[in-house]
Short mmCIF file of C-alpha atoms and ligand atoms in Angstrom, two decimals:
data_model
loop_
_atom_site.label_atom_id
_atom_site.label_comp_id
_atom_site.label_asym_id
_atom_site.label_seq_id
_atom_site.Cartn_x
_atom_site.Cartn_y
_atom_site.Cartn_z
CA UNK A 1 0.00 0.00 0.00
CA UNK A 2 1.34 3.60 -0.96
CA UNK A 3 1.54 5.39 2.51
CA UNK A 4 -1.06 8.41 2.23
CA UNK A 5 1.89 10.94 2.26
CA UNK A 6 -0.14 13.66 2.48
CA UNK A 7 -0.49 15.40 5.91
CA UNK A 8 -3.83 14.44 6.91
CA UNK A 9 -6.52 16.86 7.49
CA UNK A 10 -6.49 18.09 11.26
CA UNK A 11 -9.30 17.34 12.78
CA UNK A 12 -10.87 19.42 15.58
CA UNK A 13 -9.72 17.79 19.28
CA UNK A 14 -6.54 16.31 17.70
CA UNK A 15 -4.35 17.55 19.93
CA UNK A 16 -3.89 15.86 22.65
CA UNK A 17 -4.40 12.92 20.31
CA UNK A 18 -5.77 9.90 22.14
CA UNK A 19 -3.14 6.67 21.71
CA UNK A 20 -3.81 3.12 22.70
CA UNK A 21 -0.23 1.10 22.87
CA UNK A 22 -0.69 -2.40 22.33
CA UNK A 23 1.99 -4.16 23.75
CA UNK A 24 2.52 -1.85 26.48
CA UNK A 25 5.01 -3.68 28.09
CA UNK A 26 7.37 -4.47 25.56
CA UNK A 27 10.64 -2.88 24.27
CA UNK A 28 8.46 -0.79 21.49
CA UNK A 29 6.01 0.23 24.29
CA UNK A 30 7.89 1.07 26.94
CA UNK A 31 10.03 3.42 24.88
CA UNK A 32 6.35 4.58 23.19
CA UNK A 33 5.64 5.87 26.73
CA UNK A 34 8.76 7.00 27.37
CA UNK A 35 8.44 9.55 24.50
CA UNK A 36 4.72 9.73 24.96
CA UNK A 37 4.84 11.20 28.27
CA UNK A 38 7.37 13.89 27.08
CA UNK A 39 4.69 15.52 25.09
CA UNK A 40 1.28 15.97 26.96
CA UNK A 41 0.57 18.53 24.74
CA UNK A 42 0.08 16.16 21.84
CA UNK A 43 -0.55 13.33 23.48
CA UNK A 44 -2.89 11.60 25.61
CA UNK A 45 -2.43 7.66 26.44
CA UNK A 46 -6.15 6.68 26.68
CA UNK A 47 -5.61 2.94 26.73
CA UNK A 48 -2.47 0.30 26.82
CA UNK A 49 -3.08 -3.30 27.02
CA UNK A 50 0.02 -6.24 27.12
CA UNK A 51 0.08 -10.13 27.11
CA UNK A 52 1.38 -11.39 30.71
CA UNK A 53 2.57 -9.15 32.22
CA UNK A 54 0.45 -7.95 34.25
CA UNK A 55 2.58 -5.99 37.61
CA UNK A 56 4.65 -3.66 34.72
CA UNK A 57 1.13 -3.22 33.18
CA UNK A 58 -0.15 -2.12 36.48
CA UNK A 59 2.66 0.38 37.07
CA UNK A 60 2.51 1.43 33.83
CA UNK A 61 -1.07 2.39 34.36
CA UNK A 62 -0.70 4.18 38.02
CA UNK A 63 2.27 6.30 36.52
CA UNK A 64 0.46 7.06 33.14
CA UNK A 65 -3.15 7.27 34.23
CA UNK A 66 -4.76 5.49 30.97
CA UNK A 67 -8.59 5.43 31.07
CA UNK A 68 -8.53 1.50 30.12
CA UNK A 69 -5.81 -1.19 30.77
CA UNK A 70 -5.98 -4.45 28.78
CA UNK A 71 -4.55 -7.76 29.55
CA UNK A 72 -4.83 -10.54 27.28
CA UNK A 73 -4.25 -13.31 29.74
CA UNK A 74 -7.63 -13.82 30.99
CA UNK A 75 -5.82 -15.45 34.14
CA UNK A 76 -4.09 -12.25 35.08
CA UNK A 77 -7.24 -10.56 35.23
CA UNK A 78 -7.83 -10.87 39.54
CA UNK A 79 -4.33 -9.95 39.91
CA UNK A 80 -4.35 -6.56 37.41
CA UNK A 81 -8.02 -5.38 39.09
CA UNK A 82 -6.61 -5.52 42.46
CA UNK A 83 -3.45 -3.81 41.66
CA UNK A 84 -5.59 -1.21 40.11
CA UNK A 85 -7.83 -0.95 43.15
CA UNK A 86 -8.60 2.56 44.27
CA UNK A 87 -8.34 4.26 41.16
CA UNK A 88 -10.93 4.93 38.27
CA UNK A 89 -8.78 3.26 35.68
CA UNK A 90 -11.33 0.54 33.79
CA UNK A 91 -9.44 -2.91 33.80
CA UNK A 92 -10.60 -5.85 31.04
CA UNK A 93 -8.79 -8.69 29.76
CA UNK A 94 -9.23 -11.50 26.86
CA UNK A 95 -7.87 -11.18 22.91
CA UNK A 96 -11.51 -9.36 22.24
CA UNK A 97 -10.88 -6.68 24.76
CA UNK A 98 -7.58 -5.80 23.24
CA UNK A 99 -9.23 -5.84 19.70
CA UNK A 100 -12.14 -3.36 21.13
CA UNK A 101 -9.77 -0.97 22.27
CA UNK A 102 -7.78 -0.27 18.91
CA UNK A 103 -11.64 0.37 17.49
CA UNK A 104 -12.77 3.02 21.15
CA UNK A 105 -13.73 6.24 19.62
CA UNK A 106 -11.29 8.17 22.18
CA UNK A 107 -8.80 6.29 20.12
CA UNK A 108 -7.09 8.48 17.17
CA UNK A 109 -3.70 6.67 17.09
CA UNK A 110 -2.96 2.76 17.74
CA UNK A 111 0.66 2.13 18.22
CA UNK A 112 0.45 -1.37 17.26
CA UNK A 113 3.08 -2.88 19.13
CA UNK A 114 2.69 -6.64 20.02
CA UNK A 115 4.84 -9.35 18.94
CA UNK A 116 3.90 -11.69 16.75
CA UNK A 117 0.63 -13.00 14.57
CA UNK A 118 -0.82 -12.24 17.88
CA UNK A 119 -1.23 -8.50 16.87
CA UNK A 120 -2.94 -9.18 13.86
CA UNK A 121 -6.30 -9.17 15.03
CA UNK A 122 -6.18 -5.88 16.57
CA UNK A 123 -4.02 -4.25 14.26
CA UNK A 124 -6.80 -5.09 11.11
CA UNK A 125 -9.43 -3.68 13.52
CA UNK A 126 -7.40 -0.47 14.04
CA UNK A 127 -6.79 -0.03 10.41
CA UNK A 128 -10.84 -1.09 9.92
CA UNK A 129 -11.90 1.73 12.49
CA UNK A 130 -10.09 4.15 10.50
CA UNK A 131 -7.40 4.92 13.10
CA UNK A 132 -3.84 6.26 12.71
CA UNK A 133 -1.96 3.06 13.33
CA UNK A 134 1.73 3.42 13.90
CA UNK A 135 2.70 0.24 12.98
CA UNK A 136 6.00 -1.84 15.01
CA UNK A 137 3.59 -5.26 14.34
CA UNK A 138 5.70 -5.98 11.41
CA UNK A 139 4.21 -9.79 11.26
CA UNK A 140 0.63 -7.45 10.67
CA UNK A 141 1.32 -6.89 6.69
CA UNK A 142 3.30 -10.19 6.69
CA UNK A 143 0.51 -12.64 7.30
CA UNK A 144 -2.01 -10.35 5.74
CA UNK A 145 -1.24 -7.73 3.39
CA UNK A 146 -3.87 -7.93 1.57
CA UNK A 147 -6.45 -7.78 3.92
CA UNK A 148 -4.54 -4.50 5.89
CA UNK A 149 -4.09 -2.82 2.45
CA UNK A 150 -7.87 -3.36 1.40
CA UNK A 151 -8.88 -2.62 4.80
CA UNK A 152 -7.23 0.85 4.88
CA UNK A 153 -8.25 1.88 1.40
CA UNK A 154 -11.78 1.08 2.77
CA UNK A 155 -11.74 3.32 6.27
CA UNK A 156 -9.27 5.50 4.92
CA UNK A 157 -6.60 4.95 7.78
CA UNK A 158 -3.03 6.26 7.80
CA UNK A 159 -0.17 3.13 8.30
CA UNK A 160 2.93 5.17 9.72
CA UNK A 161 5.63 2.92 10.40
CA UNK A 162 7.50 2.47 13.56
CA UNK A 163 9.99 0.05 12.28
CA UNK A 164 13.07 2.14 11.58
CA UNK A 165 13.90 0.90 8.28
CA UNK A 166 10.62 1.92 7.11
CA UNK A 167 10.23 5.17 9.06
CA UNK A 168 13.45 6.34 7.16
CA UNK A 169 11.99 4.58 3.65
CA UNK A 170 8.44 6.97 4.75
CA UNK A 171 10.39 10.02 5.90
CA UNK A 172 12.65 9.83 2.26
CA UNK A 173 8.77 9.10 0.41
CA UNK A 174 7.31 12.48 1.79
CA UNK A 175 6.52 14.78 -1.27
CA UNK A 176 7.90 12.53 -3.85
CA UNK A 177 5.40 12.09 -6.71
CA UNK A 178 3.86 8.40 -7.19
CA UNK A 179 6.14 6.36 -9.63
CA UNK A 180 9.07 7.90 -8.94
CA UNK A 181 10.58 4.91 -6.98
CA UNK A 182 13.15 2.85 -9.12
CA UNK A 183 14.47 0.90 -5.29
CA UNK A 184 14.38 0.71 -1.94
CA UNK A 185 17.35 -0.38 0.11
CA UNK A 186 16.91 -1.49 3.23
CA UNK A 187 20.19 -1.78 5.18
CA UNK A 188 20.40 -4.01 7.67
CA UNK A 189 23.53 -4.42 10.90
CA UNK A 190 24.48 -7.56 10.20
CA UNK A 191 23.06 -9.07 13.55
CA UNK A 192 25.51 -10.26 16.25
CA UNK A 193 26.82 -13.45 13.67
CA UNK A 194 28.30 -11.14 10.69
CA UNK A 195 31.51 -12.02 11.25
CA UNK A 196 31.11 -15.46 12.69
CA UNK A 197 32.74 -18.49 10.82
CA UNK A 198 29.28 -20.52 9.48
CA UNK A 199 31.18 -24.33 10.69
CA UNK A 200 30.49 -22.28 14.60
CA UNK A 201 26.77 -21.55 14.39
CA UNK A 202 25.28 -25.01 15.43
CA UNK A 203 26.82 -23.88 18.96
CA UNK A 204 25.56 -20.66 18.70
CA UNK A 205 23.10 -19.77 22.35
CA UNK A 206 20.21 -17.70 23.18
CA UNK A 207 22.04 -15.70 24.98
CA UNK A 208 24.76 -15.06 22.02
CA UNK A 209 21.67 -14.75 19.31
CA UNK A 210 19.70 -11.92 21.85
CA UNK A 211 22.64 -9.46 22.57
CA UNK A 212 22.58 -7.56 19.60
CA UNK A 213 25.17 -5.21 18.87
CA UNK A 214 23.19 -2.13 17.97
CA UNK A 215 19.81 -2.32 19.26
CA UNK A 216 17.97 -3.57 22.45
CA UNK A 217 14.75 -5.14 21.51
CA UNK A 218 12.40 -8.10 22.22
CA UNK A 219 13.64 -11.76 22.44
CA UNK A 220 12.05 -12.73 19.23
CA UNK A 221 13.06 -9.87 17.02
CA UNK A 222 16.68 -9.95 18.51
CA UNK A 223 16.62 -13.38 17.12
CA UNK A 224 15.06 -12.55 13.70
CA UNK A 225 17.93 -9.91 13.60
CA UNK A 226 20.62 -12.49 14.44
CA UNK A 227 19.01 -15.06 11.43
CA UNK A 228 18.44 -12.09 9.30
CA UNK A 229 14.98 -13.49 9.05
CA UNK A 230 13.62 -9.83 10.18
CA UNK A 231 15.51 -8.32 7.18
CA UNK A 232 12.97 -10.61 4.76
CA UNK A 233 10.48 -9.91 7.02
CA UNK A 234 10.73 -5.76 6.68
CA UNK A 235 10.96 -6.47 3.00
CA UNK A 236 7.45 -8.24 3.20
CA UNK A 237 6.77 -4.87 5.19
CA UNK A 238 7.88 -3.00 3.04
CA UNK A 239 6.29 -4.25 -0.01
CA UNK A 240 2.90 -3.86 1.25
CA UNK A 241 3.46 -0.05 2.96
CA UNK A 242 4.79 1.17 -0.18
CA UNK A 243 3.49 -0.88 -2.98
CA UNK A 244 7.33 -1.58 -4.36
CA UNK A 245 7.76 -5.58 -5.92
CA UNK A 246 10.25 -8.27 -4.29
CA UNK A 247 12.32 -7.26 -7.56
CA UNK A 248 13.02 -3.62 -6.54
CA UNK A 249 13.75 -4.26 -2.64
CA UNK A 250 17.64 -4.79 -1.83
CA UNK A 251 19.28 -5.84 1.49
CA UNK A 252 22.67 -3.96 2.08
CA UNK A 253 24.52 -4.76 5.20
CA UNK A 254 25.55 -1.94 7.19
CA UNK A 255 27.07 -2.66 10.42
CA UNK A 256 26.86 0.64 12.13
CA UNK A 257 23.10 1.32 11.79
CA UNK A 258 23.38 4.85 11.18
CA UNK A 259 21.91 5.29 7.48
CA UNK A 260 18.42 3.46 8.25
CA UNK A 261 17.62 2.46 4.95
CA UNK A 262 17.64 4.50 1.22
CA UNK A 263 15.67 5.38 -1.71
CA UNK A 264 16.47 5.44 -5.10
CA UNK A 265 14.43 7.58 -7.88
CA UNK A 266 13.50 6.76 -11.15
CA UNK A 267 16.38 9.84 -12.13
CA UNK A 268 19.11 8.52 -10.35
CA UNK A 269 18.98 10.40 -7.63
CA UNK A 270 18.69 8.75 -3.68
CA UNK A 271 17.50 10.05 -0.31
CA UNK A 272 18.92 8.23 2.74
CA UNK A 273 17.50 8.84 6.19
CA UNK A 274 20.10 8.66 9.24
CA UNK A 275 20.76 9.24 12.82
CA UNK A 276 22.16 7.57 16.06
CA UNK A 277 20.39 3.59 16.09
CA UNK A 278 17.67 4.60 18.95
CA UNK A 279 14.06 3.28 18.53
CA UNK A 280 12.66 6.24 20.45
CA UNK A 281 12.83 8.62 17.26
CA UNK A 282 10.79 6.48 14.11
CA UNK A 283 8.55 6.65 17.31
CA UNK A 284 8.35 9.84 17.67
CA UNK A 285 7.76 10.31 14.09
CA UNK A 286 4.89 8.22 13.84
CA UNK A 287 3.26 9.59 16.44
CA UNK A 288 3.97 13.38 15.43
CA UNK A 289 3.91 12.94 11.86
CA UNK A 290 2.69 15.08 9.91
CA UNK A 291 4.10 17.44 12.46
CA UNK A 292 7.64 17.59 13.93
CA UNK A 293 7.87 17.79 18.03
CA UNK A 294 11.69 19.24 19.28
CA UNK A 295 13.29 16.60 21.57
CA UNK A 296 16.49 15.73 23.38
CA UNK A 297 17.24 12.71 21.82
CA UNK A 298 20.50 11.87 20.73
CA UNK A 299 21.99 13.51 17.71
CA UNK A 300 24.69 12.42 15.27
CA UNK A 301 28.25 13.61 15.32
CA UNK A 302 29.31 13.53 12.01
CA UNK A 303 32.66 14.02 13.00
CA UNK A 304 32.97 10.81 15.35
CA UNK A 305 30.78 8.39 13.07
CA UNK A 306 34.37 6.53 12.02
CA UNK A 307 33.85 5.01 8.36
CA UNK A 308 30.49 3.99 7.26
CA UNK A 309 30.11 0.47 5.48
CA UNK A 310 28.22 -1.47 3.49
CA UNK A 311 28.50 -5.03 1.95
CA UNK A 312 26.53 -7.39 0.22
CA UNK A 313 23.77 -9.77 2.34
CA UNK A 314 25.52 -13.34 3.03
CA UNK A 315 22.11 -15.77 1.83
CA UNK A 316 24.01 -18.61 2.05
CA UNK A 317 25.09 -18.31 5.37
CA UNK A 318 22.19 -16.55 6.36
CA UNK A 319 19.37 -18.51 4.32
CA UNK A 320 16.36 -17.26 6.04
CA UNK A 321 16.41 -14.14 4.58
CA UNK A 322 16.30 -15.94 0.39
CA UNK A 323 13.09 -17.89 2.23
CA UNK A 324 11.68 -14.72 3.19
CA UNK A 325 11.79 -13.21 -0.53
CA UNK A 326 10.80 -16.60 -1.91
CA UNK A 327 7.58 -16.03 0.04
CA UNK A 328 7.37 -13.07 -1.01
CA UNK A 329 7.38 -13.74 -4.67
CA UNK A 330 5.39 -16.90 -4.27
CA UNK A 331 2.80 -14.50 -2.21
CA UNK A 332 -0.41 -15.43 -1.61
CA UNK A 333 -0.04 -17.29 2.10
CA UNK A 334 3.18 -18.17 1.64
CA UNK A 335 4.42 -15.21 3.90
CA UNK A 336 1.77 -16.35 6.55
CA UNK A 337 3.57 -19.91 6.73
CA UNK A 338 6.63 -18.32 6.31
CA UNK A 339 5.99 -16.50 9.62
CA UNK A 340 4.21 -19.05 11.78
CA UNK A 341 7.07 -21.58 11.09
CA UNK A 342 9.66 -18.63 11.72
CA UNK A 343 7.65 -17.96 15.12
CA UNK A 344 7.73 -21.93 16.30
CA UNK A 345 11.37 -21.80 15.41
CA UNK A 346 12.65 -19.15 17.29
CA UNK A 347 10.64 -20.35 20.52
CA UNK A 348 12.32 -23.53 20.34
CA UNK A 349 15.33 -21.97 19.56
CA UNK A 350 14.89 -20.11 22.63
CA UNK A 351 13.79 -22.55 24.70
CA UNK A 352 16.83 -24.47 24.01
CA UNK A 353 15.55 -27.72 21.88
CA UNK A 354 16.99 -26.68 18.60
CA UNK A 355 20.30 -25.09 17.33
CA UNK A 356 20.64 -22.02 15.56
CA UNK A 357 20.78 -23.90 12.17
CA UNK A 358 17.35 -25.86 12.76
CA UNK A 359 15.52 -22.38 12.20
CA UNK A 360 15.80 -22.41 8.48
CA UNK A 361 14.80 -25.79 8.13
CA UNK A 362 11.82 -25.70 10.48
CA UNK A 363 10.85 -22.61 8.28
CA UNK A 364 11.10 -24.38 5.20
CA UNK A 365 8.90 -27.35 6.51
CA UNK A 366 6.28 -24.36 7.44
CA UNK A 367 5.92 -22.99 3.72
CA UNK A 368 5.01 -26.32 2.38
CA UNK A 369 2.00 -25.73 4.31
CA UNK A 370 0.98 -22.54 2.49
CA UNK A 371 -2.56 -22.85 0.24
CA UNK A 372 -4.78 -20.44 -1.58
CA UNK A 373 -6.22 -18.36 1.19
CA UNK A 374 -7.60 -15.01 0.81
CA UNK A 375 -9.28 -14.53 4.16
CA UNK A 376 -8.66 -14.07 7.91
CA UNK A 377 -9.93 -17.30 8.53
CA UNK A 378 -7.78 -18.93 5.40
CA UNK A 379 -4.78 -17.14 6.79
CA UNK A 380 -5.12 -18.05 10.60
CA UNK A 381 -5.87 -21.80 9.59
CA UNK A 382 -2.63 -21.79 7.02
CA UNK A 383 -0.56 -20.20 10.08
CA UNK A 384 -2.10 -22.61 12.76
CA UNK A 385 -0.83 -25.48 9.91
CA UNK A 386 2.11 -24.16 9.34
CA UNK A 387 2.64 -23.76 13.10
CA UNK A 388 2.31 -28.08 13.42
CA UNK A 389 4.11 -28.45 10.64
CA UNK A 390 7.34 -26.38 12.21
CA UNK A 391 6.72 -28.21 15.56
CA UNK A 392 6.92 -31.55 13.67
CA UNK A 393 10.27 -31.36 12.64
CA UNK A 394 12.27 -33.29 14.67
CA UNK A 395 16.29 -32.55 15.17
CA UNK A 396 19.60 -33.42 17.47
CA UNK A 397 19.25 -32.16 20.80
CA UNK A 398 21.69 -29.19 21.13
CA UNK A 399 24.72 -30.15 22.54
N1 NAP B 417 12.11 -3.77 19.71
C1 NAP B 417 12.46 -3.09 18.65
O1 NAP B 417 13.42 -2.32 18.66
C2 NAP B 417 11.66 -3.24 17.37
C3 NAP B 417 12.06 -2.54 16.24
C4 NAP B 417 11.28 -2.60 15.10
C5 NAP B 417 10.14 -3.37 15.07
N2 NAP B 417 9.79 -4.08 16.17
C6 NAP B 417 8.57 -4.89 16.12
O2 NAP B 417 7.69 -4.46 17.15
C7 NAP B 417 6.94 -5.54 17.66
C8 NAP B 417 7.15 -5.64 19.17
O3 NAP B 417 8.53 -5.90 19.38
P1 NAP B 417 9.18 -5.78 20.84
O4 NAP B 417 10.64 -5.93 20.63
O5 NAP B 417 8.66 -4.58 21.53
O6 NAP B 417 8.59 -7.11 21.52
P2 NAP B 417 8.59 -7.50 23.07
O7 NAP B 417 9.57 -6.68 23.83
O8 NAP B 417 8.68 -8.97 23.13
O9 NAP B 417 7.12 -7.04 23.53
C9 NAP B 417 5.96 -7.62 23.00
C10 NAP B 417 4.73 -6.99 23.59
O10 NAP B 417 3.58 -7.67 23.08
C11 NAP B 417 2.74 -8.05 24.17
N3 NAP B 417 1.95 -9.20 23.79
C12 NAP B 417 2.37 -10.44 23.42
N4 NAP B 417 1.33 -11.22 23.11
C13 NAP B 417 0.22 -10.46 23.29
C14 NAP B 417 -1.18 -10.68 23.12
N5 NAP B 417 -1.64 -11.87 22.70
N6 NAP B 417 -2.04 -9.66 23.35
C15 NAP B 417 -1.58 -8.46 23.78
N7 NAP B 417 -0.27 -8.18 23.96
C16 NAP B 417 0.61 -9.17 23.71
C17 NAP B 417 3.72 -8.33 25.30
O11 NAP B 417 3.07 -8.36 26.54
P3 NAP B 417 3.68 -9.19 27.81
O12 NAP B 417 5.16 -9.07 27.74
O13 NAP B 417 3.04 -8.52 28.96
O14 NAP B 417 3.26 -10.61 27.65
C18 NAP B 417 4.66 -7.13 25.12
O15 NAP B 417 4.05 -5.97 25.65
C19 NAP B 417 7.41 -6.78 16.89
O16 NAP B 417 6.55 -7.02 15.82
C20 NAP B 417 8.79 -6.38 16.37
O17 NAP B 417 9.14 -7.03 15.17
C21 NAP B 417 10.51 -4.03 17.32
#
């Protein structure tokens, strides 16, 4: 989908604008709040909702003061009321709670911010209300593109990326005329195993695949990064937010994250966006955008950025990321299989009862799964299916 790049139309009450984060709790949220609460002006956090977690929800909530809290582990429910006891804040919990809340009308922006299929649901309903969804729920336009794209030319809502790939692919977009895009380039760091010999990875950890050298995220992305299998991911992404084929999205490796990714024009010409690698300022600019709020965070010095490089993708050592673009150009619900399998693989990756090496083949047994499927329900049932497949594959026990 071409991201509506013009400003759109303010609307009277705007400002504050109401946000709901989904996925409160998480490394997206917390740093959503964390720039949120710098700006009460602009913003007010009406609702946030999270998984599990339910005692950082809670605190979250008494130091914000949202009007609704969300958590969709019904079992946490006792636990998140009582912690809330004494004030007025409204408490619910279940997956259909957290859907209801991207669609409240108090609701102008939906940072979509859970990990995971698991923020599909509520992401489609955001972009079905008609909200402003500021979009980290990469896996959203993975598993259904389609659906998102249709849905938001229906209720007219405005995708603003979070991811900072993207945000720097959106930011570069602004008043460039449609079908004047000849690439985009997403760079990528490398992850944590750039340099790694390939005969060492069976015996690569969680621990080693987590700490990555740039950015501190979530568990599961840290591992995409580390199989590149979040690079094919943001080029699913990106497909679908800017309506650019598989054959016109690169992957450049750039270790020091500072250029977040480039276009290049039809004329030759290219626009690179780039600052210090810190998640709070895509953020920012999806929750300010069209606008442009002055903040502290950290700036470049282009005097102390040492040499800047860039090198070629390794898909051999690295063969998640050629899956991910061979979903992409078989589309249909390949990409949903792609990312249920991906999603089984790095849990048991994480939980210890498969090497680093197993993910690409537990991804590949996913895709055979993938059917014609145009709808929610096709999707979820492909991804469920995909899901048994990945969990089928058996392998050595890590040493
Ligand atoms: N972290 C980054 O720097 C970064 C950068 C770009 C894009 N992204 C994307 O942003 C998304 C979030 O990443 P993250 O790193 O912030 O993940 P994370 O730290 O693992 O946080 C995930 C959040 O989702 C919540 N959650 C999980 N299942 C849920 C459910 N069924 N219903 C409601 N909430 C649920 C979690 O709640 P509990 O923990 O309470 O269970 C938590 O708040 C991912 O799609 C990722 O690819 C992240």
């Amino acid at each position: 989908m071409l991201p509506d790049l013009r400003p759109p139309a303010p609307r009277p009450g705007d400002d504050p604008r109401g946000v709901a984060v989904l996925g409160s709790t998480g490394s997206i949220g917390v740093q959503t709040l964390d720039v949120a609460t710098r700006f009460p002006q602009h913003v007010r956090i009406e609702s946030l909702a999270a998984g599990t977690r339910w005692e950082e929800l809670a605190e979250q909530a008494r130091r914000v003061r949202p009007r609704r809290v969300v958590i969709a582990d019904e079992g946490a429910y006792g636990d998140l009321r009582t912690a809330l006891g004494g004030t007025d804040i409204e408490v619910a919990a279940g997956a259909e709670a957290v859907r209801a809340l991207a669609q409240a009308p108090d609701v102008d922006v939906v940072v979509a911010a859970i990990v995971g299929v698991a923020g599909l649901v509520p992401t489609l309903a955001a972009v079905e209300a008609g909200k402003t969804v500021a979009l980290a729920n990469k896996e959203s336009l993975v598993v259904a593109g389609a659906l998102v794209e249709a849905a938001a030319a229906r209720s007219g809502a405005v995708v603003v990326p979070v991811d900072s790939e993207h945000s720097a692919l959106f930011q570069c977009l602004v008043g460039e005329p449609a079908g004047s895009v000849a690439r985009l380039i997403l760079t990528a760091s490398g992850g944590p195993f750039r340099e790694r010999p390939a005969e060492t990875f069976d015996a690569i950890t969680p621990d080693e695949a987590v700490a990555h050298p740039n950015w501190s995220m979530g568990a599961k992305v840290s591992v995409d990064s580390a199989t590149l299998m979040n690079k094919g991911l943001e080029v699913i992404e990106a497909r679908w937010l800017f309506g650019v084929p598989a054959d016109r999205i690169d992957v450049v490796v750039h270790p020091q994250s500072v250029v977040h990714s480039v276009v290049e024009f039809v004329d030759g010409s290219s626009k690179a966006q780039v600052g210090p690698p810190d998640m709070r300022v895509p953020i920012q600019v999806a929750l300010s955008y069209p606008e442009r709020w002055p903040a502290d965070h950290p700036r470049l010095d282009w005097t102390r950025t040492g040499p800047l490089t860039f090198e070629a993708a390794d898909r051999s050592r690295f063969p998640c990321l050629g899956l991910a673009f061979d979903a992409l150009r078989a589309g249909g619900s390949a990409p949903a299989a792609l990312n249920a399998a991906n999603e089984v693989a790095v849990a048991r990756f994480l939980d210890g009862s498969i090497r680093f090496t197993d993910v690409p083949r537990l991804v590949e047994a996913g895709l055979a799964a993938a059917r014609p499927a145009g709808t929610l329900d096709g999707l979820l049932a492909v991804d469920r299916d995909a899901r048994r497949a990945a969990d089928a594959v058996r392998t050595p026990t890590p040493a």
